[in-house]
Amino acid sequence: MFKKILVANRGEIALRVIRACKELGIKTVAIHSDVDVNSLHVRAADEHVCVGPADDALSYRNIPNVLSAAEVTGADAIHPGYGFLSENAHFAEVCESIGIKFIGPTSENIAMVGDKAKARDIMARQGIPVLPGSPGELRSESDALDAARKIGFPVIIKASAGGGGRGMRVVNKEDELVRAFQAAQAEAKSTFGHEGVYLERYFLEPRHIEVQVLADERGRVVSLGERDCSIQRRYQKLVEETPSPAVDDRLRRVMGRVAVEAVRAVHYRNAGTVEFLLDKDQRFYFMEVNARIQVEHPVTEMVTGIDLIKEQIRIAAGFPLAYRQQDIRLTGHSFECRINAECPEKFTPCPGLVTRYLPPGGLGVRVDSAMESQSPVVPHYDSMIAKLITHGQNREEAMARMRRALDEFVIDGIKTTIPLHRRIFNDAEFQKGRISTGFLERFLANQAG
Amino acid sequence: MFKKILVANRGEIALRVIRACKELGIKTVAIHSDVDVNSLHVRAADEHVCVGPADDALSYRNIPNVLSAAEVTGADAIHPGYGFLSENAHFAEVCESIGIKFIGPTSENIAMVGDKAKARDIMARQGIPVLPGSPGELRSESDALDAARKIGFPVIIKASAGGGGRGMRVVNKEDELVRAFQAAQAEAKSTFGHEGVYLERYFLEPRHIEVQVLADERGRVVSLGERDCSIQRRYQKLVEETPSPAVDDRLRRVMGRVAVEAVRAVHYRNAGTVEFLLDKDQRFYFMEVNARIQVEHPVTEMVTGIDLIKEQIRIAAGFPLAYRQQDIRLTGHSFECRINAECPEKFTPCPGLVTRYLPPGGLGVRVDSAMESQSPVVPHYDSMIAKLITHGQNREEAMARMRRALDEFVIDGIKTTIPLHRRIFNDAEFQKGRISTGFLERFLANQAG
Amino acid sequence: MSKPRVRPRTKKERGRLAALPTNMSEFSSRNNALSGISGDQRRAIQELVELLNQHNLAELEVERGGFRVRVRRETGAAPIAATAWEHVPAAQEAPAESPSVSVSSDTSGMVTITSPIVGTFYRSPSPDADPYVDEGDLVKKGQVLCIVEAMKLMNEIESEVDGRIVKIMAESTKPVEYGQPLFLIDPAPTS
Amino acid sequence: MSKPRVRPRTKKERGRLAALPTNMSEFSSRNNALSGISGDQRRAIQELVELLNQHNLAELEVERGGFRVRVRRETGAAPIAATAWEHVPAAQEAPAESPSVSVSSDTSGMVTITSPIVGTFYRSPSPDADPYVDEGDLVKKGQVLCIVEAMKLMNEIESEVDGRIVKIMAESTKPVEYGQPLFLIDPAPTS
């Protein structure tokens, strides 16, 4: 097992990883930018190294400084968390080359699944259902027209190197296609440095369903159930739950099997997530593989009882998976609300000083956060400051628990998304599980009107 | 179901009950003494009524004021928590007589199991193993001598009306017996108002094992596994865990069956606990029934997934148990540490202002507390200010999680038992599960020496 | 100090019971402390207070050209304000330090009679009867002022002092809690 | 302000690596932030409050040209002090707000050269060679002061000013973090 792990992240996920390390008896090194010097993740670690100024390009994503920090502290592994360097194939490669274990997939894994069009083709060749779309990147406007006609409108144009909703364009009619294609290429080029785009059928109100997988270094893979992440605003997830109200036992088994096939096809290692789109007729389509631990991993932990961060560490240290597929039991229901430092109406970030902080407690309530009273929420990083997770024997209990926990949560001094979450959890359609990726926009429009 | 429940308690258990009510959609009324006006349990409730001054005899145990509060607020049920009025048969009887449901056992149940000598006799007649002891109360010194000779020394003299370790005397030799008998009678008389005492065999280092049961109003009973509460200081529990390291599946089934028989024998209703003494040869003996929800109930909730407070409320409302014995599954391991506002060396209470409070978070950590930053710990009540509960896949993980959670817990301004808990969880014998009711005294003596 | 005597009586009638209001205390304005200063100065103070609140400070003092301002916040009061928990009793308006003392003199020498029990407040012995007392009435020590009904028992609350009823602070047929002010009495009426 | 220039060189030797001390940073005064007060007292107070919060102070008082400001926080509120979390960097010694500014004037006019990267500090080009500079030495702008080795690359750190080395603040062969002070230089030596 590793002796000392450097946690190349900040905020709640850095603290999450440090907690797992502590429970495994592994020493930890926190890195931080200078504005984060007093953060909880820094104080929770055994050692800490300042790696640069507030700008994360010069600190948390500064590869030489992060690796130097690992070197001077004698860390034998690095956990990247999510964001920052977590899906940087080059970083993973450099770690491998200097003998510091990158806790996550291989650099080849990251590079391969990072090319979305290519990954889709690999999956299609494996017989995994993918969204009807262009075979690989579109080379020309006529390529795009041919593909769109074959698939049928509406279609969506996506950047191969894209993610998080950027570089996407929905096209409803044929005469809009050429302009959208050109614009998408230009946007892809300027945003991701690579102009490649591809095209897929567009579904109006699908669900975003993703399957958590764990793969050890010997290639054994298990799936840990799905997460329904349909509550999104501009492709940013806000509420996640497991199990999905739309997935029954049979569908869960099928999707789990397909997810395992998908990660096997790319010889994937460590924790990963296979994202699917689920339409109203219970048909699902592969979208992409997320080569990192995800923000919403706790809901899976709540229903499986498995600590995913510890599993990541054990797998990276070479231990075989301690579970076979039949050992995985899903118990109860779990929700996660992302608490962002944002104005709940307009979603504008709201940095500032948290004057008073009191997380909710009691049975079935979990809070992952690095906040405390008198914590500053600095404007340089992601606005997510806490994850509120509940678990209950069934969806109703988990929802009721979330409502009471949202009522208890005290974060004074800044605005947060807590009031929005309260309204969502009081919505009749949401309560019935009638959600899709279009839910939140319609919900917000209704609230405003 | 009830429309409005008055919670006749304060602190963490009042908040615990209010949380359960909120999740069930039941309105709540908090009561409080005047020093508790700003407490979290008061602010968490829908309504609140001041029932008297700081002295709990004049407020939390003031039956006319508590019942008036229920009456003027229109509450249809009262949850007594633990302590205060929870095991007051008269209070339960008055509630019954005025049509306010007492959420707990019947007044007859309370009276019957409250007479320890009588309860023991009832159990013995049912064939339930009881500690070898005197048949009922000792009428005279010669009675005591006869009984002690038959049982063999050492013996322990206990007050029939006693509890919490008061009124107990260990007698090692025959020539100490008469004096101890007289002293115990006098102490029982002055402490409990009833001089009845009885006598039992005394075991040197037994375990305190208790079985949680639920009995509905139709008399259906299930057992929910045991709790090992052997870590005690002067009969005050400090650390509890489930499952007990000393109880295997076979013994668990047997003890569970016996516990169910025991509560059936007294037609017990609602949640209760059957306490056993377990000797080194795995023989167990009935000690008493606790007719209330207990402080340590959360560890059972963590491994069963069952919300015991909600079950209490459902049972009191007349719902049948939703579980049969075979539905009860125990998953993983759970510990509870009682965080008391006490000097950790000398256990002297340490009231004062909590200047800063930050509970630990993350996977498998639960905190039940009504504390917050700037909360006063008033000297009038019990010194327990928080319960820290962890859950893990096994004993090792639950222990490691407790260690890291204890490290995270911030309670500034007063002294607490957190440092003592840290030392206990770092003790090799404790880690191996080699504990008994003598553990803590020996541990403290070793630490001091 | 002594408590008002409670004399239980048999039940005569019961009023309709209503839920207790969630906040029973009264806000008292202190804005008049700022009168007599310039608009600029008022704005400066406003800014100081905003800074104090924003940053959760205890004290802020500024002096400039003979104009000195010090803003200080009470220690205990700050943290309990404005929370997600639904019912926040305003901490500054918490009951007196020893609410078991039911007769307390305020700054102007008034005596407050508070409820020694939880129950329902009645100003008269029966719905048709006249109130025991009205505002402005002179009362004698030991005179019955009202009834607080609890558990179907009518408890007469007597005055602890001679004086004049200045204010009746509870509403008839409504619930009262322990320590709740019922009457304000001027023990030395000028007329 | 500009950063010291970093010139990577090939590796010559590596020293033994030790764990970083838990607190490597030094407090650098930002009193000059108040030097621009022209009557905009609100901005000055705002800055004081920020300082108070950032550095977790209990009280701060500034008097300058008839303008005096005192900001105080309740001791109980001092949030980051004394916690169960094991490693608490002393909040008062937090780095300046813009530690990317590696050259900063302190009250006595000194210039601090801080490390622009994370690595291992070496005072000499090789174990047998003489140190680049010693305390008391006069240095020229652009002169190499030390090497910070990172990822097997030797990075020469140059002086940004002419002056005299007053203090060498890091130990050779020991790790340094970003922003850690390495040299204190008097830019206007009297001798």
JSON list of C-alpha atoms in Angstrom, two decimals, chain C residues 112-182:
[
{"chain": "C", "resi": 112, "resn": "THR", "atom": "CA", "xyz": [-44.68, 42.82, 35.22]},
{"chain": "C", "resi": 113, "resn": "ILE", "atom": "CA", "xyz": [-46.92, 39.96, 36.26]},
{"chain": "C", "resi": 114, "resn": "THR", "atom": "CA", "xyz": [-45.96, 36.86, 34.28]},
{"chain": "C", "resi": 115, "resn": "SER", "atom": "CA", "xyz": [-47.68, 33.51, 33.95]},
{"chain": "C", "resi": 116, "resn": "PRO", "atom": "CA", "xyz": [-46.32, 30.98, 36.45]},
{"chain": "C", "resi": 117, "resn": "ILE", "atom": "CA", "xyz": [-47.80, 28.07, 34.48]},
{"chain": "C", "resi": 118, "resn": "VAL", "atom": "CA", "xyz": [-48.64, 26.99, 30.94]},
{"chain": "C", "resi": 119, "resn": "GLY", "atom": "CA", "xyz": [-52.30, 27.28, 30.06]},
{"chain": "C", "resi": 120, "resn": "THR", "atom": "CA", "xyz": [-55.06, 29.40, 28.60]},
{"chain": "C", "resi": 121, "resn": "PHE", "atom": "CA", "xyz": [-55.51, 33.00, 29.70]},
{"chain": "C", "resi": 122, "resn": "TYR", "atom": "CA", "xyz": [-58.97, 34.30, 30.67]},
{"chain": "C", "resi": 123, "resn": "ARG", "atom": "CA", "xyz": [-59.69, 37.84, 31.73]},
{"chain": "C", "resi": 124, "resn": "SER", "atom": "CA", "xyz": [-63.04, 36.98, 33.27]},
{"chain": "C", "resi": 125, "resn": "PRO", "atom": "CA", "xyz": [-64.41, 34.12, 35.39]},
{"chain": "C", "resi": 126, "resn": "SER", "atom": "CA", "xyz": [-66.94, 33.19, 32.68]},
{"chain": "C", "resi": 127, "resn": "PRO", "atom": "CA", "xyz": [-67.72, 34.31, 29.09]},
{"chain": "C", "resi": 128, "resn": "ASP", "atom": "CA", "xyz": [-70.63, 36.45, 30.24]},
{"chain": "C", "resi": 129, "resn": "ALA", "atom": "CA", "xyz": [-68.95, 37.97, 33.25]},
{"chain": "C", "resi": 130, "resn": "ASP", "atom": "CA", "xyz": [-67.05, 41.23, 33.39]},
{"chain": "C", "resi": 131, "resn": "PRO", "atom": "CA", "xyz": [-63.25, 41.12, 33.25]},
{"chain": "C", "resi": 132, "resn": "TYR", "atom": "CA", "xyz": [-61.49, 40.91, 36.59]},
{"chain": "C", "resi": 133, "resn": "VAL", "atom": "CA", "xyz": [-59.58, 44.08, 35.73]},
{"chain": "C", "resi": 134, "resn": "ASP", "atom": "CA", "xyz": [-59.27, 46.62, 32.93]},
{"chain": "C", "resi": 135, "resn": "GLU", "atom": "CA", "xyz": [-56.40, 48.87, 31.92]},
{"chain": "C", "resi": 136, "resn": "GLY", "atom": "CA", "xyz": [-56.37, 51.88, 34.19]},
{"chain": "C", "resi": 137, "resn": "ASP", "atom": "CA", "xyz": [-57.91, 50.02, 37.14]},
{"chain": "C", "resi": 138, "resn": "LEU", "atom": "CA", "xyz": [-56.40, 50.32, 40.57]},
{"chain": "C", "resi": 139, "resn": "VAL", "atom": "CA", "xyz": [-55.61, 46.92, 42.09]},
{"chain": "C", "resi": 140, "resn": "LYS", "atom": "CA", "xyz": [-54.67, 45.70, 45.52]},
{"chain": "C", "resi": 141, "resn": "LYS", "atom": "CA", "xyz": [-52.06, 43.12, 46.39]},
{"chain": "C", "resi": 142, "resn": "GLY", "atom": "CA", "xyz": [-53.79, 39.71, 46.45]},
{"chain": "C", "resi": 143, "resn": "GLN", "atom": "CA", "xyz": [-56.59, 40.80, 44.10]},
{"chain": "C", "resi": 144, "resn": "VAL", "atom": "CA", "xyz": [-57.40, 38.26, 41.35]},
{"chain": "C", "resi": 145, "resn": "LEU", "atom": "CA", "xyz": [-56.27, 39.60, 37.96]},
{"chain": "C", "resi": 146, "resn": "CYS", "atom": "CA", "xyz": [-57.12, 36.73, 35.65]},
{"chain": "C", "resi": 147, "resn": "ILE", "atom": "CA", "xyz": [-57.44, 32.98, 35.28]},
{"chain": "C", "resi": 148, "resn": "VAL", "atom": "CA", "xyz": [-54.96, 30.67, 33.59]},
{"chain": "C", "resi": 149, "resn": "GLU", "atom": "CA", "xyz": [-56.62, 27.37, 32.83]},
{"chain": "C", "resi": 150, "resn": "ALA", "atom": "CA", "xyz": [-54.40, 24.32, 32.78]},
{"chain": "C", "resi": 151, "resn": "MET", "atom": "CA", "xyz": [-55.49, 20.69, 32.61]},
{"chain": "C", "resi": 152, "resn": "LYS", "atom": "CA", "xyz": [-59.12, 21.72, 33.14]},
{"chain": "C", "resi": 153, "resn": "LEU", "atom": "CA", "xyz": [-58.22, 23.55, 36.34]},
{"chain": "C", "resi": 154, "resn": "MET", "atom": "CA", "xyz": [-58.86, 27.28, 36.61]},
{"chain": "C", "resi": 155, "resn": "ASN", "atom": "CA", "xyz": [-55.90, 28.94, 38.33]},
{"chain": "C", "resi": 156, "resn": "GLU", "atom": "CA", "xyz": [-56.50, 32.44, 39.66]},
{"chain": "C", "resi": 157, "resn": "ILE", "atom": "CA", "xyz": [-53.53, 34.74, 39.31]},
{"chain": "C", "resi": 158, "resn": "GLU", "atom": "CA", "xyz": [-53.31, 37.41, 41.98]},
{"chain": "C", "resi": 159, "resn": "SER", "atom": "CA", "xyz": [-51.54, 40.74, 42.00]},
{"chain": "C", "resi": 160, "resn": "GLU", "atom": "CA", "xyz": [-48.35, 40.87, 44.02]},
{"chain": "C", "resi": 161, "resn": "VAL", "atom": "CA", "xyz": [-48.52, 44.65, 44.46]},
{"chain": "C", "resi": 162, "resn": "ASP", "atom": "CA", "xyz": [-50.83, 47.57, 44.96]},
{"chain": "C", "resi": 163, "resn": "GLY", "atom": "CA", "xyz": [-50.95, 49.72, 41.86]},
{"chain": "C", "resi": 164, "resn": "ARG", "atom": "CA", "xyz": [-52.60, 50.61, 38.57]},
{"chain": "C", "resi": 165, "resn": "ILE", "atom": "CA", "xyz": [-52.96, 48.27, 35.55]},
{"chain": "C", "resi": 166, "resn": "VAL", "atom": "CA", "xyz": [-50.96, 50.01, 32.82]},
{"chain": "C", "resi": 167, "resn": "LYS", "atom": "CA", "xyz": [-51.26, 47.35, 30.18]},
{"chain": "C", "resi": 168, "resn": "ILE", "atom": "CA", "xyz": [-52.87, 43.94, 29.71]},
{"chain": "C", "resi": 169, "resn": "MET", "atom": "CA", "xyz": [-50.28, 42.03, 27.71]},
{"chain": "C", "resi": 170, "resn": "ALA", "atom": "CA", "xyz": [-52.09, 38.80, 26.85]},
{"chain": "C", "resi": 171, "resn": "GLU", "atom": "CA", "xyz": [-55.28, 38.16, 24.94]},
{"chain": "C", "resi": 172, "resn": "SER", "atom": "CA", "xyz": [-58.22, 36.45, 26.60]},
{"chain": "C", "resi": 173, "resn": "THR", "atom": "CA", "xyz": [-58.86, 32.79, 25.56]},
{"chain": "C", "resi": 174, "resn": "LYS", "atom": "CA", "xyz": [-55.35, 32.56, 24.09]},
{"chain": "C", "resi": 175, "resn": "PRO", "atom": "CA", "xyz": [-52.57, 30.23, 25.34]},
{"chain": "C", "resi": 176, "resn": "VAL", "atom": "CA", "xyz": [-49.80, 31.56, 27.51]},
{"chain": "C", "resi": 177, "resn": "GLU", "atom": "CA", "xyz": [-46.47, 29.94, 28.30]},
{"chain": "C", "resi": 178, "resn": "TYR", "atom": "CA", "xyz": [-44.40, 29.93, 31.47]},
{"chain": "C", "resi": 179, "resn": "GLY", "atom": "CA", "xyz": [-42.90, 33.35, 32.10]},
{"chain": "C", "resi": 180, "resn": "GLN", "atom": "CA", "xyz": [-45.10, 35.15, 29.58]},
{"chain": "C", "resi": 181, "resn": "PRO", "atom": "CA", "xyz": [-45.96, 38.72, 30.65]},
{"chain": "C", "resi": 182, "resn": "LEU", "atom": "CA", "xyz": [-49.66, 39.15, 31.47]}
]
